PDB file of C-alpha atoms and ligand atoms in Angstrom:
ATOM      1  CA  UNK A   1      81.069 156.026  85.548  1.00 96.00           C
ATOM      2  CA  UNK A   2      84.451 153.625  84.479  1.00 98.00           C
ATOM      3  CA  UNK A   3      86.479 153.593  81.965  1.00 98.00           C
ATOM      4  CA  UNK A   4      85.055 150.938  79.004  1.00 98.00           C
ATOM      5  CA  UNK A   5      88.282 149.403  79.172  1.00 97.00           C
ATOM      6  CA  UNK A   6      87.569 148.434  82.741  1.00 97.00           C
ATOM      7  CA  UNK A   7      84.701 146.293  81.722  1.00 97.00           C
ATOM      8  CA  UNK A   8      85.347 143.024  83.432  1.00 95.00           C
ATOM      9  CA  UNK A   9      85.139 139.284  81.240  1.00 94.00           C
ATOM     10  CA  UNK A  10      82.152 137.857  83.388  1.00 94.00           C
ATOM     11  CA  UNK A  11      80.269 141.488  83.127  1.00 95.00           C
ATOM     12  CA  UNK A  12      80.590 141.194  79.524  1.00 96.00           C
ATOM     13  CA  UNK A  13      79.591 137.699  79.036  1.00 95.00           C
ATOM     14  CA  UNK A  14      76.736 138.003  80.905  1.00 95.00           C
ATOM     15  CA  UNK A  15      75.228 140.527  77.981  1.00 97.00           C
ATOM     16  CA  UNK A  16      72.559 138.690  75.888  1.00 96.00           C
ATOM     17  CA  UNK A  17      71.316 141.458  73.608  1.00 97.00           C
ATOM     18  CA  UNK A  18      72.144 145.058  73.250  1.00 98.00           C
ATOM     19  CA  UNK A  19      69.762 148.265  72.611  1.00 98.00           C
ATOM     20  CA  UNK A  20      71.128 150.932  71.669  1.00 98.00           C
ATOM     21  CA  UNK A  21      70.489 155.039  70.552  1.00 97.00           C
ATOM     22  CA  UNK A  22      70.822 156.136  66.943  1.00 97.00           C
ATOM     23  CA  UNK A  23      71.596 159.813  66.840  1.00 94.00           C
ATOM     24  CA  UNK A  24      75.148 161.126  68.189  1.00 95.00           C
ATOM     25  CA  UNK A  25      75.840 157.006  69.597  1.00 98.00           C
ATOM     26  CA  UNK A  26      75.404 154.893  65.979  1.00 98.00           C
ATOM     27  CA  UNK A  27      75.112 157.792  64.404  1.00 97.00           C
ATOM     28  CA  UNK A  28      77.530 160.693  62.890  1.00 97.00           C
ATOM     29  CA  UNK A  29      75.730 164.044  62.678  1.00 92.00           C
ATOM     30  CA  UNK A  30      73.127 161.620  60.988  1.00 92.00           C
ATOM     31  CA  UNK A  31      75.128 159.250  58.827  1.00 96.00           C
ATOM     32  CA  UNK A  32      75.973 155.639  59.479  1.00 97.00           C
ATOM     33  CA  UNK A  33      80.062 155.387  59.206  1.00 98.00           C
ATOM     34  CA  UNK A  34      81.041 152.304  57.661  1.00 98.00           C
ATOM     35  CA  UNK A  35      82.761 150.661  61.156  1.00 98.00           C
ATOM     36  CA  UNK A  36      79.361 151.262  62.936  1.00 98.00           C
ATOM     37  CA  UNK A  37      77.412 149.193  60.437  1.00 98.00           C
ATOM     38  CA  UNK A  38      80.566 146.667  60.396  1.00 98.00           C
ATOM     39  CA  UNK A  39      79.886 146.235  64.250  1.00 98.00           C
ATOM     40  CA  UNK A  40      76.169 145.799  63.471  1.00 98.00           C
ATOM     41  CA  UNK A  41      76.988 142.665  61.647  1.00 97.00           C
ATOM     42  CA  UNK A  42      79.814 140.960  63.828  1.00 97.00           C
ATOM     43  CA  UNK A  43      77.232 141.534  66.406  1.00 97.00           C
ATOM     44  CA  UNK A  44      74.951 138.989  64.361  1.00 96.00           C
ATOM     45  CA  UNK A  45      77.546 136.960  64.299  1.00 95.00           C
ATOM     46  CA  UNK A  46      78.658 136.497  67.435  1.00 95.00           C
ATOM     47  CA  UNK A  47      75.215 135.978  68.570  1.00 95.00           C
ATOM     48  CA  UNK A  48      74.222 139.217  70.233  1.00 97.00           C
ATOM     49  CA  UNK A  49      71.179 140.443  69.084  1.00 97.00           C
ATOM     50  CA  UNK A  50      70.514 144.794  68.857  1.00 98.00           C
ATOM     51  CA  UNK A  51      67.306 146.165  69.333  1.00 98.00           C
ATOM     52  CA  UNK A  52      67.501 150.330  67.781  1.00 98.00           C
ATOM     53  CA  UNK A  53      65.399 152.467  70.515  1.00 97.00           C
ATOM     54  CA  UNK A  54      65.313 155.873  68.882  1.00 95.00           C
ATOM     55  CA  UNK A  55      63.440 159.133  69.083  1.00 92.00           C
ATOM     56  CA  UNK A  56      63.387 158.829  65.419  1.00 92.00           C
ATOM     57  CA  UNK A  57      59.780 158.485  63.763  1.00 95.00           C
ATOM     58  CA  UNK A  58      57.915 155.349  62.569  1.00 97.00           C
ATOM     59  CA  UNK A  59      59.083 155.450  58.712  1.00 96.00           C
ATOM     60  CA  UNK A  60      63.081 155.719  59.728  1.00 96.00           C
ATOM     61  CA  UNK A  61      62.048 152.217  62.178  1.00 97.00           C
ATOM     62  CA  UNK A  62      59.930 150.115  59.512  1.00 97.00           C
ATOM     63  CA  UNK A  63      63.139 150.672  57.096  1.00 97.00           C
ATOM     64  CA  UNK A  64      65.737 149.917  59.427  1.00 97.00           C
ATOM     65  CA  UNK A  65      63.873 147.228  61.098  1.00 98.00           C
ATOM     66  CA  UNK A  66      63.818 145.923  57.247  1.00 96.00           C
ATOM     67  CA  UNK A  67      67.214 146.753  56.450  1.00 95.00           C
ATOM     68  CA  UNK A  68      69.370 146.322  58.953  1.00 97.00           C
ATOM     69  CA  UNK A  69      70.838 143.429  60.700  1.00 97.00           C
ATOM     70  CA  UNK A  70      68.723 143.937  63.872  1.00 98.00           C
ATOM     71  CA  UNK A  71      66.129 142.040  66.041  1.00 97.00           C
ATOM     72  CA  UNK A  72      63.866 145.449  65.881  1.00 98.00           C
ATOM     73  CA  UNK A  73      63.588 149.053  65.989  1.00 98.00           C
ATOM     74  CA  UNK A  74      61.917 150.859  69.011  1.00 98.00           C
ATOM     75  CA  UNK A  75      60.976 154.286  67.648  1.00 97.00           C
ATOM     76  CA  UNK A  76      59.265 157.393  68.297  1.00 94.00           C
ATOM     77  CA  UNK A  77      60.496 157.010  71.940  1.00 92.00           C
ATOM     78  CA  UNK A  78      59.328 153.534  72.554  1.00 95.00           C
ATOM     79  CA  UNK A  79      55.553 154.632  70.888  1.00 93.00           C
ATOM     80  CA  UNK A  80      56.289 152.684  68.001  1.00 96.00           C
ATOM     81  CA  UNK A  81      58.143 149.423  67.139  1.00 97.00           C
ATOM     82  CA  UNK A  82      58.674 147.392  64.245  1.00 98.00           C
ATOM     83  CA  UNK A  83      59.999 143.634  63.476  1.00 98.00           C
ATOM     84  CA  UNK A  84      61.168 141.821  60.316  1.00 96.00           C
ATOM     85  CA  UNK A  85      58.831 138.634  60.226  1.00 95.00           C
ATOM     86  CA  UNK A  86      59.998 136.527  57.039  1.00 91.00           C
ATOM     87  CA  UNK A  87      60.484 138.777  54.149  1.00 88.00           C
ATOM     88  CA  UNK A  88      58.045 141.716  55.770  1.00 93.00           C
ATOM     89  CA  UNK A  89      57.609 144.092  58.634  1.00 96.00           C
ATOM     90  CA  UNK A  90      55.677 144.199  61.283  1.00 96.00           C
ATOM     91  CA  UNK A  91      53.973 147.510  63.245  1.00 95.00           C
ATOM     92  CA  UNK A  92      53.520 146.833  66.612  1.00 93.00           C
ATOM     93  CA  UNK A  93      52.285 149.458  69.247  1.00 92.00           C
ATOM     94  CA  UNK A  94      49.698 149.219  72.200  1.00 91.00           C
ATOM     95  CA  UNK A  95      47.091 151.773  71.538  1.00 92.00           C
ATOM     96  CA  UNK A  96      44.184 151.013  68.893  1.00 93.00           C
ATOM     97  CA  UNK A  97      43.798 152.669  65.634  1.00 93.00           C
ATOM     98  CA  UNK A  98      41.129 154.786  66.642  1.00 96.00           C
ATOM     99  CA  UNK A  99      42.658 155.916  69.881  1.00 96.00           C
ATOM    100  CA  UNK A 100      45.907 156.739  67.987  1.00 95.00           C
ATOM    101  CA  UNK A 101      43.737 159.138  65.367  1.00 95.00           C
ATOM    102  CA  UNK A 102      42.000 160.552  68.466  1.00 97.00           C
ATOM    103  CA  UNK A 103      45.258 161.390  69.755  1.00 96.00           C
ATOM    104  CA  UNK A 104      47.002 162.582  66.908  1.00 95.00           C
ATOM    105  CA  UNK A 105      44.320 165.053  66.849  1.00 96.00           C
ATOM    106  CA  UNK A 106      45.428 166.335  70.336  1.00 96.00           C
ATOM    107  CA  UNK A 107      48.854 166.410  69.094  1.00 97.00           C
ATOM    108  CA  UNK A 108      48.299 169.062  65.929  1.00 96.00           C
ATOM    109  CA  UNK A 109      46.423 171.229  68.241  1.00 97.00           C
ATOM    110  CA  UNK A 110      48.796 171.195  71.350  1.00 97.00           C
ATOM    111  CA  UNK A 111      51.878 171.915  68.650  1.00 97.00           C
ATOM    112  CA  UNK A 112      49.766 174.947  67.212  1.00 97.00           C
ATOM    113  CA  UNK A 113      49.177 176.125  70.414  1.00 97.00           C
ATOM    114  CA  UNK A 114      52.546 175.890  71.308  1.00 98.00           C
ATOM    115  CA  UNK A 115      53.861 176.945  68.014  1.00 98.00           C
ATOM    116  CA  UNK A 116      51.671 180.098  68.798  1.00 98.00           C
ATOM    117  CA  UNK A 117      53.518 180.502  72.702  1.00 98.00           C
ATOM    118  CA  UNK A 118      57.109 180.116  70.919  1.00 98.00           C
ATOM    119  CA  UNK A 119      57.287 181.431  67.165  1.00 97.00           C
ATOM    120  CA  UNK A 120      61.055 180.204  66.768  1.00 96.00           C
ATOM    121  CA  UNK A 121      59.209 176.718  66.675  1.00 97.00           C
ATOM    122  CA  UNK A 122      60.431 175.184  63.687  1.00 97.00           C
ATOM    123  CA  UNK A 123      59.214 171.197  62.964  1.00 96.00           C
ATOM    124  CA  UNK A 124      61.739 168.525  62.616  1.00 95.00           C
ATOM    125  CA  UNK A 125      62.225 167.601  59.210  1.00 92.00           C
ATOM    126  CA  UNK A 126      61.145 163.698  59.885  1.00 90.00           C
ATOM    127  CA  UNK A 127      57.256 164.564  60.710  1.00 93.00           C
ATOM    128  CA  UNK A 128      55.354 163.629  57.814  1.00 92.00           C
ATOM    129  CA  UNK A 129      56.135 159.968  58.844  1.00 94.00           C
ATOM    130  CA  UNK A 130      55.553 160.097  62.755  1.00 96.00           C
ATOM    131  CA  UNK A 131      52.620 157.911  64.113  1.00 96.00           C
ATOM    132  CA  UNK A 132      52.796 158.618  68.134  1.00 96.00           C
ATOM    133  CA  UNK A 133      54.272 161.841  68.639  1.00 95.00           C
ATOM    134  CA  UNK A 134      54.579 165.821  67.096  1.00 97.00           C
ATOM    135  CA  UNK A 135      58.530 167.021  66.863  1.00 96.00           C
ATOM    136  CA  UNK A 136      60.508 169.888  66.734  1.00 97.00           C
ATOM    137  CA  UNK A 137      63.862 170.713  66.078  1.00 97.00           C
ATOM    138  CA  UNK A 138      65.963 172.086  68.307  1.00 96.00           C
ATOM    139  CA  UNK A 139      69.806 171.144  67.693  1.00 93.00           C
ATOM    140  CA  UNK A 140      69.663 169.874  63.908  1.00 90.00           C
ATOM    141  CA  UNK A 141      68.882 172.540  61.739  1.00 93.00           C
ATOM    142  CA  UNK A 142      67.912 174.592  64.419  1.00 93.00           C
ATOM    143  CA  UNK A 143      69.962 175.961  67.468  1.00 96.00           C
ATOM    144  CA  UNK A 144      68.065 176.598  70.051  1.00 97.00           C
ATOM    145  CA  UNK A 145      69.672 177.335  74.144  1.00 96.00           C
ATOM    146  CA  UNK A 146      69.033 174.907  76.095  1.00 93.00           C
ATOM    147  CA  UNK A 147      67.383 177.208  78.582  1.00 95.00           C
ATOM    148  CA  UNK A 148      64.882 177.985  76.195  1.00 97.00           C
ATOM    149  CA  UNK A 149      64.369 174.398  75.239  1.00 97.00           C
ATOM    150  CA  UNK A 150      63.694 173.820  79.064  1.00 96.00           C
ATOM    151  CA  UNK A 151      61.145 176.460  79.176  1.00 98.00           C
ATOM    152  CA  UNK A 152      59.035 174.815  76.017  1.00 98.00           C
ATOM    153  CA  UNK A 153      59.201 171.858  77.171  1.00 97.00           C
ATOM    154  CA  UNK A 154      57.864 172.816  80.742  1.00 98.00           C
ATOM    155  CA  UNK A 155      54.979 174.257  78.940  1.00 98.00           C
ATOM    156  CA  UNK A 156      54.207 171.479  77.105  1.00 98.00           C
ATOM    157  CA  UNK A 157      54.146 169.580  79.921  1.00 97.00           C
ATOM    158  CA  UNK A 158      51.971 171.664  82.044  1.00 98.00           C
ATOM    159  CA  UNK A 159      49.255 170.750  79.307  1.00 97.00           C
ATOM    160  CA  UNK A 160      49.825 167.118  79.445  1.00 96.00           C
ATOM    161  CA  UNK A 161      51.730 166.322  76.989  1.00 97.00           C
ATOM    162  CA  UNK A 162      54.774 163.687  77.317  1.00 95.00           C
ATOM    163  CA  UNK A 163      57.819 165.815  76.589  1.00 95.00           C
ATOM    164  CA  UNK A 164      61.145 164.292  75.177  1.00 90.00           C
ATOM    165  CA  UNK A 165      64.075 165.835  74.348  1.00 90.00           C
ATOM    166  CA  UNK A 166      66.853 164.969  72.600  1.00 84.00           C
ATOM    167  CA  UNK A 167      70.208 165.779  71.235  1.00 82.00           C
ATOM    168  CA  UNK A 168      68.058 167.167  67.972  1.00 89.00           C
ATOM    169  CA  UNK A 169      64.391 167.069  68.802  1.00 92.00           C
ATOM    170  CA  UNK A 170      61.536 168.098  71.052  1.00 96.00           C
ATOM    171  CA  UNK A 171      59.072 165.472  71.398  1.00 94.00           C
ATOM    172  CA  UNK A 172      55.576 166.032  72.169  1.00 96.00           C
ATOM    173  CA  UNK A 173      53.635 162.961  72.747  1.00 96.00           C
ATOM    174  CA  UNK A 174      50.561 161.281  74.761  1.00 96.00           C
ATOM    175  CA  UNK A 175      51.789 157.492  74.694  1.00 93.00           C
ATOM    176  CA  UNK A 176      52.723 157.023  78.049  1.00 89.00           C
ATOM    177  CA  UNK A 177      56.128 154.732  76.656  1.00 92.00           C
ATOM    178  CA  UNK A 178      59.565 155.826  77.196  1.00 93.00           C
ATOM    179  CA  UNK A 179      62.704 154.014  75.451  1.00 95.00           C
ATOM    180  CA  UNK A 180      62.905 152.035  78.037  1.00 97.00           C
ATOM    181  CA  UNK A 181      59.128 150.648  78.876  1.00 96.00           C
ATOM    182  CA  UNK A 182      58.996 150.675  74.777  1.00 97.00           C
ATOM    183  CA  UNK A 183      62.265 148.184  74.778  1.00 98.00           C
ATOM    184  CA  UNK A 184      61.223 145.959  77.557  1.00 98.00           C
ATOM    185  CA  UNK A 185      57.674 145.635  76.056  1.00 97.00           C
ATOM    186  CA  UNK A 186      59.369 144.705  72.732  1.00 97.00           C
ATOM    187  CA  UNK A 187      61.350 142.656  74.321  1.00 98.00           C
ATOM    188  CA  UNK A 188      58.366 140.623  76.175  1.00 97.00           C
ATOM    189  CA  UNK A 189      55.919 140.570  73.198  1.00 96.00           C
ATOM    190  CA  UNK A 190      58.123 139.936  70.313  1.00 96.00           C
ATOM    191  CA  UNK A 191      60.799 137.644  72.048  1.00 96.00           C
ATOM    192  CA  UNK A 192      59.186 136.504  74.626  1.00 97.00           C
ATOM    193  CA  UNK A 193      62.074 138.001  76.873  1.00 98.00           C
ATOM    194  CA  UNK A 194      60.768 137.581  80.852  1.00 97.00           C
ATOM    195  CA  UNK A 195      61.458 142.106  81.815  1.00 97.00           C
ATOM    196  CA  UNK A 196      63.464 141.367  84.562  1.00 97.00           C
ATOM    197  CA  UNK A 197      66.056 139.387  82.865  1.00 97.00           C
ATOM    198  CA  UNK A 198      65.991 141.705  80.191  1.00 98.00           C
ATOM    199  CA  UNK A 199      66.677 144.707  82.520  1.00 98.00           C
ATOM    200  CA  UNK A 200      69.928 142.632  83.626  1.00 97.00           C
ATOM    201  CA  UNK A 201      70.788 140.720  80.684  1.00 97.00           C
ATOM    202  CA  UNK A 202      70.596 143.419  78.120  1.00 98.00           C
ATOM    203  CA  UNK A 203      72.606 146.355  77.801  1.00 98.00           C
ATOM    204  CA  UNK A 204      72.430 149.900  76.359  1.00 98.00           C
ATOM    205  CA  UNK A 205      74.265 152.540  74.268  1.00 98.00           C
ATOM    206  CA  UNK A 206      73.117 155.723  74.259  1.00 98.00           C
ATOM    207  CA  UNK A 207      73.970 159.973  74.790  1.00 96.00           C
ATOM    208  CA  UNK A 208      71.545 161.516  75.826  1.00 91.00           C
ATOM    209  CA  UNK A 209      68.857 163.099  77.744  1.00 87.00           C
ATOM    210  CA  UNK A 210      65.650 160.849  76.100  1.00 87.00           C
ATOM    211  CA  UNK A 211      68.241 157.541  76.824  1.00 94.00           C
ATOM    212  CA  UNK A 212      67.823 158.766  80.722  1.00 95.00           C
ATOM    213  CA  UNK A 213      64.929 156.224  80.930  1.00 95.00           C
ATOM    214  CA  UNK A 214      67.124 153.789  79.609  1.00 97.00           C
ATOM    215  CA  UNK A 215      70.610 154.280  81.414  1.00 98.00           C
ATOM    216  CA  UNK A 216      67.863 154.005  84.675  1.00 98.00           C
ATOM    217  CA  UNK A 217      66.323 150.914  83.686  1.00 98.00           C
ATOM    218  CA  UNK A 218      69.361 148.371  82.679  1.00 98.00           C
ATOM    219  CA  UNK A 219      71.939 147.489  84.760  1.00 97.00           C
ATOM    220  CA  UNK A 220      75.089 147.548  82.396  1.00 98.00           C
ATOM    221  CA  UNK A 221      74.764 150.807  80.034  1.00 98.00           C
ATOM    222  CA  UNK A 222      77.315 152.333  78.299  1.00 98.00           C
ATOM    223  CA  UNK A 223      77.534 156.364  77.217  1.00 98.00           C
ATOM    224  CA  UNK A 224      79.642 157.286  74.037  1.00 98.00           C
ATOM    225  CA  UNK A 225      82.365 160.236  75.281  1.00 98.00           C
ATOM    226  CA  UNK A 226      80.071 163.053  74.218  1.00 97.00           C
ATOM    227  CA  UNK A 227      77.730 161.773  76.921  1.00 97.00           C
ATOM    228  CA  UNK A 228      79.322 163.998  79.322  1.00 97.00           C
ATOM    229  CA  UNK A 229      77.175 167.398  78.347  1.00 94.00           C
ATOM    230  CA  UNK A 230      73.856 165.193  78.732  1.00 93.00           C
ATOM    231  CA  UNK A 231      74.816 164.055  82.694  1.00 95.00           C
ATOM    232  CA  UNK A 232      72.975 166.661  84.417  1.00 93.00           C
ATOM    233  CA  UNK A 233      70.111 165.764  82.600  1.00 89.00           C
ATOM    234  CA  UNK A 234      70.496 161.631  83.765  1.00 94.00           C
ATOM    235  CA  UNK A 235      69.015 160.571  87.117  1.00 95.00           C
ATOM    236  CA  UNK A 236      71.081 157.768  86.259  1.00 97.00           C
ATOM    237  CA  UNK A 237      74.653 158.167  84.749  1.00 97.00           C
ATOM    238  CA  UNK A 238      76.120 155.356  82.457  1.00 98.00           C
ATOM    239  CA  UNK A 239      77.806 152.358  84.064  1.00 98.00           C
ATOM    240  CA  UNK A 240      80.595 152.776  81.518  1.00 98.00           C
ATOM    241  CA  UNK A 241      82.250 155.775  79.568  1.00 98.00           C
ATOM    242  CA  UNK A 242      83.586 154.212  75.876  1.00 98.00           C
ATOM    243  CA  UNK A 243      86.263 156.809  75.135  1.00 98.00           C
ATOM    244  CA  UNK A 244      85.136 157.407  71.309  1.00 98.00           C
ATOM    245  CA  UNK A 245      82.461 159.707  70.424  1.00 98.00           C
ATOM    246  CA  UNK A 246      79.421 158.575  68.791  1.00 98.00           C
ATOM    247  CA  UNK A 247      80.068 155.923  66.077  1.00 98.00           C
ATOM    248  CA  UNK A 248      83.403 155.341  67.162  1.00 98.00           C
ATOM    249  CA  UNK A 249      82.096 155.294  70.727  1.00 98.00           C
ATOM    250  CA  UNK A 250      79.651 152.067  69.574  1.00 98.00           C
ATOM    251  CA  UNK A 251      82.112 150.513  67.515  1.00 98.00           C
ATOM    252  CA  UNK A 252      84.365 150.590  70.901  1.00 98.00           C
ATOM    253  CA  UNK A 253      81.301 148.914  72.976  1.00 98.00           C
ATOM    254  CA  UNK A 254      80.369 146.516  70.738  1.00 98.00           C
ATOM    255  CA  UNK A 255      83.907 145.059  70.098  1.00 97.00           C
ATOM    256  CA  UNK A 256      84.334 145.321  73.907  1.00 97.00           C
ATOM    257  CA  UNK A 257      81.048 142.738  74.063  1.00 97.00           C
ATOM    258  CA  UNK A 258      81.924 140.864  71.146  1.00 96.00           C
ATOM    259  CA  UNK A 259      85.366 139.872  72.330  1.00 92.00           C
ATOM    260  CA  UNK A 260      83.708 138.214  75.004  1.00 82.00           C
ATOM    261  CA  UNK A 261      80.446 136.633  73.339  1.00 77.00           C
ATOM    262  CA  UNK A 262      80.420 132.961  72.318  1.00 68.00           C
ATOM    263  CA  UNK A 263      81.492 133.555  68.626  1.00 69.00           C
ATOM    264  CA  UNK A 264      83.807 136.379  69.352  1.00 68.00           C
TER     265      UNK A 264
HETATM  266 MG1   MG B 301      71.129 160.397  70.688  1.00 73.96          MG
END
């Protein structure tokens, strides 16, 4: 990892868009600060499209895609995405309605069995608007020790679930996508971008273990300062490290890219 200030003008100028995580990257303890929201608008003005890639639920994705100056929102760690089209929002996902229903039933059974084995598990408070996963709170209102979270994740994986752990949540899913494959699929399907080019030309900003697929998939990646404790969970660390944590770090990354854009 290199310090953000070492990002070269050439490297910044090659960036055609930014994919960003939400929690503990753009958001500070779940809240969107004034500076981070301003950075989204500056990116848009500079011609730098922003795509959100989050583990948060479909219900959030639909609202954010409608209200924020972003090209889309990939929610549930790649399971479902939203794009603003005209005055409305379109949902895009790879599986049919019938398959989604069957998976939801399997997920509910798996979640019940997991809770029976690990009684300390509590459902996250955002499950009601989820479509492709079931989510437990491990670091938001409830704090579970990392070794216990790892044990729970291993159990669920042994049953065939895809398990994703972020700074706040543990997600069970039967979808194959992760944040990177979901984001690349969205960029290809909805914006017509070649996935190989997108890997090289779209930057990523994130902070935690569920960002590992994006840190590995994209050439130019940025960690906000609070990514440091998550480094053991990342197969590949971010290329650059912002000095600020959470929203402050996000603003620093966007400003470093906007400075070198066509319309700074
Ligand atoms: Mg995060």
